[in-house]
Amino acid sequence: MKGYPQPSFILIALGIMVVSVFLLWFVNILPLTSYQKVDQEVGKLIGLSQANLSEPWRISMTEEITQQAKQYPDMRVVITDAVDSSERQVDDVRRLLAYGIDLLIISPTDSQVLTPVVTEAYKTIPVIVLDRAVEGYDYTLYIGPDNQLIGRETGRSVSELLGKSGGTVWEIQGRAGSPPTIDRSTGLRQEIERHPGIRLTKTVTADWLRDQAEDALSALLAKSPIPDVIVSQNDAMAYGAILATKKAGISNIKFIGVDGLEGANGGLELVRKGLLTATFICPTGGKEAVNYAWDILEKKPGIPKKIYLRTRKITAETVNTNVDPYASFRHPRSNKEPIRLGFAQVGSESRWRLTNTKSIKDAARDAGIELIFIDGQQKQEKQIEAIRSFIRQKVDIIAFSPIVESGWEPVLQEAKEAGIPVILSDREVDIKDDSLWATFIGSDFLEEGRRAARWLLSYMQQHPTPDGIINIVELQGTVGSAPALDRKRGFETTLAAHKEYRIIRSEIANFYFDQGRDVMKRILETEQNRIDVLFAHNDDMALGAIQSIEAAGLNPGKDIVIVSVDAVKEAFQAMIAGKLNCTVECTPLLGPQLMKVIQDYFDGKELPTRIITSEEVFPAEVARAVLPKRRY
C-alpha cells in the first residue's frame, strides 16, 4: 500500500535492530530495555543520558564514548536518547538510576530544566555533565568547550577576513536560550565590538540543524542585503546556509563554522572543498568523560570541578596538517633528568597566597620536579623579569600567577619562541593569541561572585531590612586582576535583576588586610548609617574591615552582613565569633594539580584550555563543624 512499508522491509528492519543490539553488547555498550538490575559481573556501569542523537556533533560524542569505553574491560555503558525532550530526559535519568548505574554522564537538553534531576542523581552517585552545564554545583565534574572563547575566535576570524575595510556579518545561532548559544554569541559580539567597521546585521536561530538553517537563510536572502560573512554556531547549520546561497545563485559570501567533524559534509570536509573558510574543532569531551569516570569510580585524588576543552582553528592551509597545538614545543627529554619548572608568584599579599606558595613548593618536591621559584612582590615588571630569567636558564616549563590580565604578550611570545610552554596558575590573562599559553589551573572567579550574590539573596530573604532596600559596600582586589574583575562582574550581574540591592560604594583595597581596614574606616566616616552589607573580594580585606566596623561601635555580622571569598581558617574563626556571615571557597591548594598537568604534558597528553578546581560555599552555621577539617 502506497506510503506504508511492505512486510519484507519490516522484517529487514527488525533483523537490523536485533543485530545492532547484539553488537552493542560486544562493544561494552548495553541497550536500556528494562528497569532490572545489571548482573553483578559488570564492574562499572555508566549511564549516558544523551540530549539527542540527531545532531552530528552529539552522534560523534556518543561514538567517542563507546569507543573509549572499550579501553576498560570492566566498564559497561547504557545509552538513552532524549530526542531533544527535556521531560523525556528527566525520565531517562530516573530510568538509568533505577537500572543500577554507578555513574551518570549527561549532556542536558536544557540546563535549567535538568538541574533538579541532576541534583537528585548527585545525592546517590557521581555525575559528569557534558557540554551544557546545569545550574549550581551539584555534580562531580563538568567537561565542555569554552563557548565564549569559541565565539571570540570566530569573531577574530571575521576581523581577519574583513580587515580594516570592515563589512557586514550574519549570525546563525543554535537553540534559543541554551548556554552554548548565549556564550558563543556573547564572545562573537565582544570581538566584533573591537572593530568599528564590522557590523552584525542579522541573527537567525536554527536549533543546530542543517534543514532549519537552509530554510531560514533562504527566506532571509530573498529580502535582505547580502552579507560579507556568515558565522554559524555549528558546521551543520553552516552547510544549510551554503546550500541556501547556492539555490539563490550567490557565491561571494564567506562562511565560518564550529565543530570540525570528519565525515561527509562535516566541517573538515567542507573546509577541504573550499565551502567553509574556517571551522573550529569543538571537542565533544566523550573520551575525557570516560577516562574521568574511571578515575572517579577508582576514587583517584585530584579530580577537578570543571574542564574546558581546547578549541583549534582549521583552515584550508591547516586541515591536512598536524593540529597538535604544542607541536612547536614537543621536545624529547630523558626520563632520568627531573623536569625543571620556573614559577613566578604574585607575591605574599594574603594568607591565601602564602598557602598557595607552600602548596606549590610541597607538590613539586613530592613529584620530583626541580622548582625555581621567584616572588614577584606584587609588581608586574618583576614577574616579567622572572619569566625572562627562566627563559635564559632554559627551564622545561614555566608557570606563573599573573598579577593583572594585560601586558604579557611580549614575554610570552619570547617563551614560545624559546620552545618553553607556559601554564597559568590561579589567574588568567587577556591576550589575543591563545597559543601563548598551554592551560589555566585555578578557580572560576566569575562563579565565586555569583555564589556570593546567591547566598546573599537567600540570606536577606530571611533577614529583610526595615525599608526593603539593601545597601552594599564592595571592597575590590587588585585593579585589573582577574579575580577582582570577575568576582565583581559575577556578583553584580547576579544582583542586577533585584533592584532593591544597591552598591553604594565600591573601593579598591588590593586584597590586603590593612588596606581593607583603612578603606573601610574611610567609608564608615560618611556611610555608617547606610550600610547593610559588605562584600569583600577576599577574606583578608573582610577581616581588616571587621576591625574598622568594631572601632566604629558597630557589630560586624549583625549590624552589617559580611560575605567574602577564600575560606581561610581565620574566616571560619570570624564566623564562629559571629563577625562574618559567609565565605566562598577559593582553594589555594593548586600545587598537586599543577604538577599532574606538567607530568601529563611531558607524557604527551593534550591539555584542556582551563581546569577549574572543586570549591564550596560556607555559611556561618557550618563553620564550627568544618574548621577542624580545614587545611589552610
XYZ file of C-alpha atoms in Angstrom:
632
model
C 0.000 0.000 0.000
C 1.436 3.357 -1.004
C 3.001 5.311 1.878
C 3.460 2.290 4.150
C 6.437 -0.105 4.362
C 5.989 -3.554 2.880
C 6.251 -6.587 5.220
C 9.641 -7.592 3.795
C 11.078 -4.206 4.723
C 9.675 -4.541 8.244
C 11.377 -7.927 8.666
C 14.680 -6.500 7.405
C 14.402 -3.562 9.794
C 13.695 -5.883 12.726
C 16.687 -8.006 11.763
C 18.948 -4.955 11.718
C 17.690 -3.937 15.151
C 18.427 -7.388 16.610
C 21.934 -7.411 15.134
C 22.531 -3.864 16.408
C 21.585 -4.809 19.956
C 23.795 -7.912 19.727
C 26.743 -5.794 18.580
C 26.181 -3.238 21.316
C 26.775 -5.880 23.964
C 30.062 -6.835 22.332
C 31.472 -3.295 22.380
C 30.654 -2.887 26.077
C 27.504 -0.857 25.419
C 24.229 -2.037 26.934
C 20.824 -1.074 25.484
C 18.447 0.185 28.161
C 15.378 -2.036 27.805
C 14.086 -2.520 31.350
C 14.403 -1.495 34.982
C 16.119 -4.726 36.008
C 19.453 -4.634 37.796
C 22.549 -5.498 35.808
C 24.382 -8.748 36.502
C 26.940 -8.326 39.280
C 29.740 -9.357 36.894
C 29.635 -5.832 35.415
C 32.257 -3.929 37.391
C 31.492 -0.320 36.472
C 28.175 0.533 34.880
C 27.984 4.008 33.299
C 24.716 5.630 32.252
C 24.844 8.068 29.325
C 21.810 10.343 29.034
C 22.168 11.998 25.628
C 20.103 15.084 24.673
C 19.591 13.756 21.163
C 21.160 11.534 18.557
C 20.243 13.716 15.588
C 22.977 16.383 15.718
C 26.226 15.182 14.084
C 28.263 16.557 16.981
C 26.276 14.538 19.534
C 26.482 11.432 17.390
C 30.251 11.915 17.383
C 30.244 12.393 21.168
C 28.313 9.152 21.699
C 30.613 7.236 19.358
C 33.656 8.635 21.167
C 32.251 7.429 24.495
C 31.520 3.952 23.157
C 34.986 3.624 21.641
C 36.791 4.870 24.742
C 34.775 2.500 26.950
C 36.413 -0.376 25.092
C 39.702 0.604 26.755
C 38.276 -0.520 30.106
C 37.243 -4.212 30.053
C 35.414 -3.840 33.380
C 33.226 -0.943 32.156
C 29.793 -1.033 30.507
C 27.752 1.904 29.173
C 23.962 2.238 28.964
C 22.772 4.892 26.484
C 19.455 6.750 26.318
C 18.290 9.266 23.688
C 16.007 12.072 24.888
C 15.167 13.110 21.278
C 15.502 16.747 22.380
C 12.744 16.458 25.006
C 13.654 17.725 28.476
C 10.736 15.854 30.006
C 11.871 12.633 28.389
C 15.445 13.209 29.557
C 14.260 13.602 33.156
C 12.541 10.226 32.800
C 15.681 8.793 31.158
C 17.829 9.785 34.128
C 15.413 8.191 36.574
C 15.311 5.026 34.487
C 19.105 4.911 34.484
C 19.195 5.342 38.261
C 16.651 2.523 38.643
C 18.793 0.417 36.333
C 21.569 0.491 38.910
C 24.243 2.615 37.243
C 27.376 3.519 39.200
C 27.938 6.890 37.494
C 25.855 9.171 35.273
C 27.162 11.053 32.229
C 24.584 13.554 30.990
C 24.514 16.063 28.150
C 21.410 18.116 29.032
C 18.753 19.318 26.618
C 18.067 22.299 28.877
C 20.305 23.408 31.743
C 17.558 24.795 33.943
C 15.021 22.004 33.467
C 17.570 19.227 34.050
C 19.148 20.770 37.161
C 16.725 19.201 39.708
C 17.094 15.633 38.400
C 20.886 16.011 38.159
C 20.864 17.170 41.795
C 18.721 14.137 42.628
C 21.208 11.792 40.937
C 24.211 13.513 42.561
C 22.869 12.683 46.014
C 23.500 8.986 45.371
C 26.114 8.599 42.590
C 28.842 10.651 40.845
C 27.636 12.768 37.903
C 29.641 14.048 34.923
C 27.925 16.834 32.974
C 28.957 17.175 29.323
C 28.679 20.178 27.004
C 25.903 22.148 28.763
C 26.397 22.864 32.454
C 23.461 22.682 34.843
C 22.784 25.438 37.358
C 24.706 25.373 40.625
C 27.446 22.902 41.591
C 25.502 19.705 42.309
C 27.615 17.455 40.093
C 31.020 15.799 40.290
C 32.639 17.152 37.126
C 31.721 19.330 34.162
C 33.523 18.802 30.835
C 32.854 21.023 27.853
C 34.124 23.600 25.406
C 34.859 27.206 26.349
C 31.985 28.590 24.311
C 32.750 32.264 24.900
C 36.289 31.632 23.685
C 34.880 29.866 20.618
C 32.717 32.913 19.956
C 35.690 35.253 20.300
C 37.746 33.073 17.956
C 35.035 33.192 15.287
C 34.951 36.966 15.715
C 38.711 37.159 15.244
C 38.383 35.166 12.033
C 35.774 37.647 10.823
C 38.092 40.573 11.570
C 40.961 38.845 9.729
C 38.755 38.226 6.692
C 37.291 41.737 6.504
C 40.370 43.704 7.587
C 40.316 47.458 8.089
C 37.687 47.989 5.390
C 35.139 46.145 7.504
C 31.821 44.736 6.321
C 28.602 43.055 7.408
C 28.073 39.789 9.279
C 25.128 37.461 9.805
C 24.999 35.025 12.698
C 23.245 31.636 12.734
C 22.540 30.583 16.292
C 21.760 27.176 17.772
C 18.871 26.674 20.170
C 17.493 29.904 21.614
C 18.412 30.349 25.281
C 20.838 27.425 25.506
C 24.172 28.214 27.246
C 26.330 27.359 24.184
C 24.197 29.652 22.027
C 24.369 32.511 24.507
C 28.096 32.161 25.190
C 29.189 31.809 21.549
C 27.074 34.798 20.593
C 28.457 36.849 23.503
C 32.037 36.028 22.503
C 31.375 36.908 18.855
C 29.878 40.252 19.799
C 32.699 41.066 22.223
C 35.223 40.647 19.445
C 33.206 42.458 16.757
C 32.768 45.460 19.073
C 36.529 45.978 18.878
C 36.242 46.674 15.157
C 34.025 49.692 14.351
C 33.974 48.857 10.638
C 32.352 45.449 11.199
C 28.592 45.306 11.746
C 26.479 42.326 12.851
C 23.257 42.999 10.961
C 21.183 39.799 11.150
C 20.764 36.895 13.581
C 18.691 33.777 12.920
C 18.003 30.723 15.094
C 18.170 27.239 13.566
C 18.327 24.824 16.556
C 21.709 23.387 15.425
C 20.006 21.729 12.412
C 21.021 21.975 8.735
C 17.495 21.993 7.293
C 16.280 24.757 9.574
C 19.312 26.866 8.697
C 18.718 26.314 4.983
C 15.084 27.376 5.259
C 15.819 30.415 7.437
C 18.635 31.635 5.180
C 16.601 31.097 2.011
C 13.905 33.375 3.392
C 16.395 35.970 4.621
C 18.448 36.108 1.411
C 15.324 36.867 -0.577
C 14.633 40.107 1.275
C 17.892 41.400 2.795
C 21.199 42.853 1.556
C 23.826 40.134 1.135
C 26.411 39.964 3.979
C 30.140 39.588 3.567
C 30.486 36.807 6.160
C 28.087 34.326 7.759
C 29.130 32.913 11.135
C 27.355 29.720 12.123
C 27.477 28.256 15.635
C 27.935 24.792 14.151
C 29.020 23.324 10.827
C 25.686 21.641 10.107
C 23.889 24.988 10.086
C 26.744 26.492 8.074
C 26.200 23.811 5.427
C 22.489 24.619 5.390
C 23.357 28.266 4.775
C 25.772 27.273 2.000
C 23.001 25.279 0.289
C 20.652 28.257 0.600
C 23.144 30.606 -1.052
C 23.729 28.117 -3.877
C 19.990 27.948 -4.557
C 19.880 31.740 -4.598
C 22.794 31.913 -7.027
C 25.015 33.781 -4.548
C 28.712 32.905 -4.440
C 30.614 35.741 -2.783
C 29.844 35.076 0.911
C 32.478 33.640 3.255
C 31.362 31.075 5.861
C 32.759 30.278 9.307
C 31.571 27.250 11.288
C 32.185 25.353 14.517
C 32.616 21.624 15.337
C 35.291 20.456 12.905
C 33.989 16.925 12.479
C 35.219 14.435 9.903
C 32.851 12.665 7.502
C 30.592 13.611 4.617
C 29.621 17.288 4.893
C 31.432 17.546 8.227
C 33.301 20.760 8.919
C 36.703 19.423 7.907
C 35.354 18.134 4.596
C 33.638 21.484 3.939
C 36.967 23.258 4.521
C 38.736 20.866 2.130
C 36.115 21.604 -0.537
C 36.552 25.349 -0.044
C 32.953 25.808 1.135
C 33.941 26.854 4.658
C 36.654 29.468 5.095
C 37.312 28.178 8.599
C 35.910 25.901 11.253
C 36.839 25.457 14.885
C 37.295 21.973 16.277
C 34.993 21.736 19.279
C 35.902 18.559 21.183
C 32.925 16.546 22.401
C 34.580 15.539 25.668
C 33.464 11.932 25.245
C 36.911 10.414 25.666
C 37.698 12.622 28.657
C 34.349 11.765 30.286
C 35.066 8.035 30.154
C 38.620 8.455 31.456
C 37.476 10.637 34.350
C 34.556 8.303 35.053
C 37.091 5.537 35.621
C 39.249 7.771 37.859
C 36.213 8.885 39.875
C 34.979 5.344 40.448
C 38.531 4.290 41.326
C 38.490 7.147 43.870
C 41.649 8.731 42.488
C 42.562 12.111 44.059
C 42.777 15.488 42.346
C 39.515 15.397 40.353
C 38.741 18.993 39.261
C 35.261 20.532 39.164
C 35.295 21.815 35.579
C 37.390 21.148 32.483
C 37.154 23.381 29.422
C 38.491 21.596 26.346
C 40.834 23.132 23.797
C 39.494 24.541 20.536
C 41.571 24.660 17.339
C 41.063 26.741 14.227
C 41.114 24.815 10.956
C 41.578 26.449 7.542
C 42.487 25.178 4.077
C 46.156 25.624 4.999
C 45.944 23.507 8.175
C 43.162 20.989 7.519
C 45.550 18.242 6.377
C 48.436 19.042 8.728
C 49.325 18.121 12.298
C 46.915 20.046 14.521
C 48.792 19.382 17.753
C 48.677 22.827 19.454
C 52.016 22.107 21.132
C 53.814 20.802 18.045
C 56.475 23.531 18.260
C 57.045 22.723 21.949
C 57.372 18.933 21.811
C 60.951 18.071 22.612
C 62.137 14.608 23.663
C 63.617 14.608 27.123
C 65.414 11.995 29.173
C 63.328 10.431 31.928
C 66.480 10.369 34.027
C 66.501 14.146 34.282
C 63.973 15.898 36.566
C 61.574 18.359 34.973
C 62.718 21.933 35.632
C 59.826 24.272 36.448
C 60.138 28.041 36.730
C 57.314 29.576 38.814
C 56.722 33.338 39.149
C 54.416 34.055 42.100
C 52.369 37.251 42.523
C 53.723 37.955 45.986
C 52.711 37.309 49.600
C 49.800 39.709 49.926
C 47.466 37.407 51.854
C 47.092 34.234 53.879
C 45.701 32.618 50.729
C 48.843 33.447 48.742
C 51.180 32.123 51.417
C 49.275 28.818 51.452
C 49.323 28.703 47.656
C 53.116 29.122 47.639
C 53.550 26.329 50.181
C 51.265 24.032 48.164
C 53.338 24.575 45.005
C 56.669 24.022 46.753
C 55.466 20.889 48.586
C 53.884 19.385 45.462
C 56.988 20.000 43.338
C 59.141 18.269 45.947
C 56.745 15.303 46.183
C 56.602 14.957 42.363
C 60.383 15.078 41.968
C 60.160 18.292 39.921
C 63.003 20.790 40.231
C 61.384 24.120 41.136
C 62.915 27.560 40.533
C 60.637 29.930 42.474
C 60.608 33.754 42.269
C 58.330 36.104 44.246
C 57.031 38.961 42.088
C 56.401 41.219 45.110
C 53.096 42.458 43.651
C 54.854 44.061 40.658
C 54.252 43.035 37.056
C 57.713 44.129 35.947
C 59.295 41.762 38.486
C 57.175 38.858 37.225
C 58.131 39.628 33.624
C 61.804 39.691 34.559
C 61.334 36.394 36.434
C 59.887 34.772 33.306
C 62.769 36.103 31.208
C 65.221 34.659 33.713
C 63.536 31.269 33.374
C 63.929 31.510 29.592
C 67.636 32.305 29.992
C 68.007 29.299 32.301
C 66.305 27.106 29.680
C 63.782 25.569 32.077
C 61.485 22.863 30.696
C 58.245 24.634 31.556
C 57.070 27.930 33.092
C 54.079 28.600 35.343
C 53.004 31.882 36.868
C 50.126 33.644 38.572
C 49.718 36.955 36.693
C 49.178 39.984 38.901
C 46.992 41.627 36.189
C 45.356 40.356 32.997
C 47.049 42.520 30.360
C 50.581 43.309 29.209
C 52.000 39.781 28.870
C 52.202 39.296 25.098
C 55.891 40.206 24.560
C 57.331 37.970 27.284
C 55.014 35.050 26.483
C 55.988 35.364 22.831
C 59.620 35.113 23.927
C 58.826 31.908 25.836
C 57.054 30.465 22.808
C 59.988 31.274 20.525
C 62.258 29.546 23.043
C 60.068 26.455 22.867
C 59.003 26.670 26.531
C 55.297 26.114 27.288
C 53.573 28.349 29.859
C 50.866 27.379 32.360
C 48.677 29.983 34.068
C 48.031 29.282 37.746
C 45.221 30.894 39.763
C 44.762 33.914 37.458
C 44.183 34.279 33.724
C 45.473 36.701 31.106
C 43.644 38.719 28.460
C 45.647 38.292 25.265
C 44.613 37.763 21.655
C 46.910 34.833 20.857
C 45.769 31.891 22.993
C 48.676 29.771 21.708
C 50.997 31.731 24.002
C 49.884 29.670 26.995
C 49.143 25.967 27.339
C 46.425 25.801 30.009
C 44.958 27.517 33.067
C 44.528 25.898 36.502
C 42.501 27.670 39.150
C 39.129 28.874 40.302
C 36.077 30.184 38.483
C 36.196 33.748 39.814
C 33.010 34.706 37.995
C 31.162 31.845 39.687
C 32.591 32.888 43.063
C 30.995 36.310 42.642
C 27.726 34.691 41.607
C 27.775 32.339 44.580
C 28.369 35.195 46.998
C 25.396 37.012 45.482
C 23.154 33.929 45.522
C 23.955 33.327 49.187
C 23.196 36.989 49.945
C 19.840 36.832 48.154
C 18.835 33.775 50.172
C 20.064 35.209 53.461
C 18.370 38.596 53.071
C 15.047 36.923 52.303
C 15.196 35.571 55.853
C 16.639 38.808 57.312
C 14.936 41.699 55.454
C 15.799 45.342 56.123
C 13.046 47.627 57.505
C 12.647 49.576 54.256
C 13.327 46.629 51.913
C 16.417 48.345 50.457
C 19.816 46.619 50.786
C 22.776 48.991 50.576
C 26.065 47.241 49.762
C 29.704 48.277 50.120
C 32.211 46.389 47.962
C 35.940 46.033 48.665
C 37.742 45.172 45.432
C 41.038 43.369 44.913
C 43.943 44.498 42.742
C 42.928 46.743 39.834
C 42.927 44.821 36.557
C 43.394 41.402 38.174
C 41.230 38.501 37.025
C 39.735 37.720 40.467
C 38.802 41.351 41.083
C 37.248 41.808 37.634
C 35.326 38.540 37.592
C 34.148 38.468 41.216
C 32.773 41.985 40.766
C 31.063 41.076 37.497
C 29.611 37.811 38.817
C 28.286 39.490 41.970
C 26.769 42.470 40.176
C 25.170 40.568 37.287
C 23.511 38.118 39.691
C 22.006 41.005 41.667
C 21.091 43.037 38.578
C 17.507 41.730 38.436
C 16.931 42.695 42.092
C 16.612 46.473 42.089
C 16.408 46.677 45.882
C 20.095 45.685 46.074
C 22.259 48.766 45.620
C 26.063 49.018 45.625
C 26.574 52.442 47.203
C 30.399 52.290 47.394
C 32.967 50.142 45.583
C 36.572 50.795 46.629
C 39.987 49.260 45.901
C 41.810 47.525 48.771
C 44.195 45.301 46.737
C 43.483 42.063 48.666
C 45.447 43.366 51.706
C 44.254 43.144 55.333
C 45.487 46.620 56.281
C 44.039 48.254 53.165
C 40.707 46.564 53.843
C 40.828 48.042 57.360
C 41.828 51.541 56.225
C 39.437 51.770 53.263
C 36.515 50.570 55.381
C 37.357 53.162 58.035
C 37.103 55.950 55.428
C 33.831 54.575 54.067
C 32.290 54.406 57.561
C 33.050 58.089 58.130
C 30.385 59.014 55.530
C 28.227 55.923 55.057
C 27.957 54.405 58.566
C 24.183 54.569 58.847
C 23.503 53.393 55.301
C 25.477 50.131 55.071
C 23.579 46.834 55.234
C 26.070 44.514 53.526
C 29.820 44.294 52.910
C 31.070 42.164 50.005
C 34.860 41.732 50.098
C 36.760 40.105 47.235
C 38.862 38.161 49.752
C 38.862 37.206 53.436
C 41.873 39.339 54.333
C 40.117 42.562 53.298
C 36.967 41.429 55.138
C 38.941 40.689 58.313
C 40.616 44.089 58.113
C 37.231 45.761 57.560
C 35.836 43.979 60.628
C 38.368 45.816 62.799
C 37.154 49.185 61.498
C 33.493 48.220 61.861
C 34.079 47.312 65.517
C 36.082 50.505 66.078
C 33.061 52.460 64.806
C 30.885 50.892 67.521
C 29.039 48.503 65.195
C 28.619 44.739 65.384
C 30.071 43.055 62.260
C 27.928 40.138 61.148
C 24.841 41.699 62.733
C 24.659 45.440 62.017
C 26.481 44.778 58.720
C 26.148 41.435 56.928
C 29.559 40.357 55.600
C 30.318 37.882 52.786
C 33.810 37.341 51.401
C 35.878 34.946 49.278
C 38.709 32.483 50.022
C 37.597 30.404 53.049
C 40.845 30.610 55.036
C 40.881 29.365 58.636
C 40.760 32.898 60.038
C 37.482 33.457 58.188
C 35.990 30.386 59.890
C 37.144 31.679 63.257
C 35.472 35.020 62.500
C 32.244 33.199 61.557
C 32.312 31.199 64.807
C 32.720 34.514 66.670
C 29.649 35.856 64.807
C 31.618 38.562 62.954
C 31.470 37.118 59.397
C 28.354 35.625 57.803
C 29.667 33.641 54.835
C 32.830 32.837 52.910
C 33.002 31.414 49.386
C 35.825 28.941 48.873
C 38.720 29.673 46.524
C 41.235 26.935 47.173
C 44.941 27.806 47.172
C 45.914 24.118 47.137
C 46.755 24.112 43.434
C 50.201 22.529 43.698
C 49.252 18.848 43.191
C 47.044 19.633 40.170
C 49.755 21.835 38.663
C 52.346 19.076 38.960
C 49.945 16.496 37.497
C 49.275 18.730 34.482
C 53.011 19.242 33.964
C 53.613 15.488 34.049
C 50.657 14.906 31.684
C 52.149 17.402 29.256
C 55.527 15.674 29.188
C 53.742 12.328 28.811
C 52.379 13.668 25.501
C 48.775 14.250 26.613
C 46.778 17.127 25.164
C 45.909 19.679 27.821
C 42.494 21.324 28.176
C 42.176 25.092 27.950
C 41.063 25.540 31.552
C 40.947 23.310 34.641
C 38.667 24.601 37.408
C 39.050 23.377 40.983
C 36.256 22.000 43.173
C 35.041 24.536 45.774
C 32.160 25.172 48.192
C 30.194 27.900 49.971
C 30.451 28.045 53.772
C 27.793 29.995 55.700
C 28.467 30.787 59.368
C 26.238 27.985 60.670
C 28.617 25.289 59.369
C 31.864 26.982 60.439
C 32.328 25.178 63.758
C 31.904 21.741 62.187
C 34.109 22.488 59.166
C 37.012 24.366 60.803
C 38.835 21.268 62.193
C 38.986 19.828 58.650
C 40.432 22.942 57.015
C 43.975 22.646 55.656
C 44.567 26.393 55.277
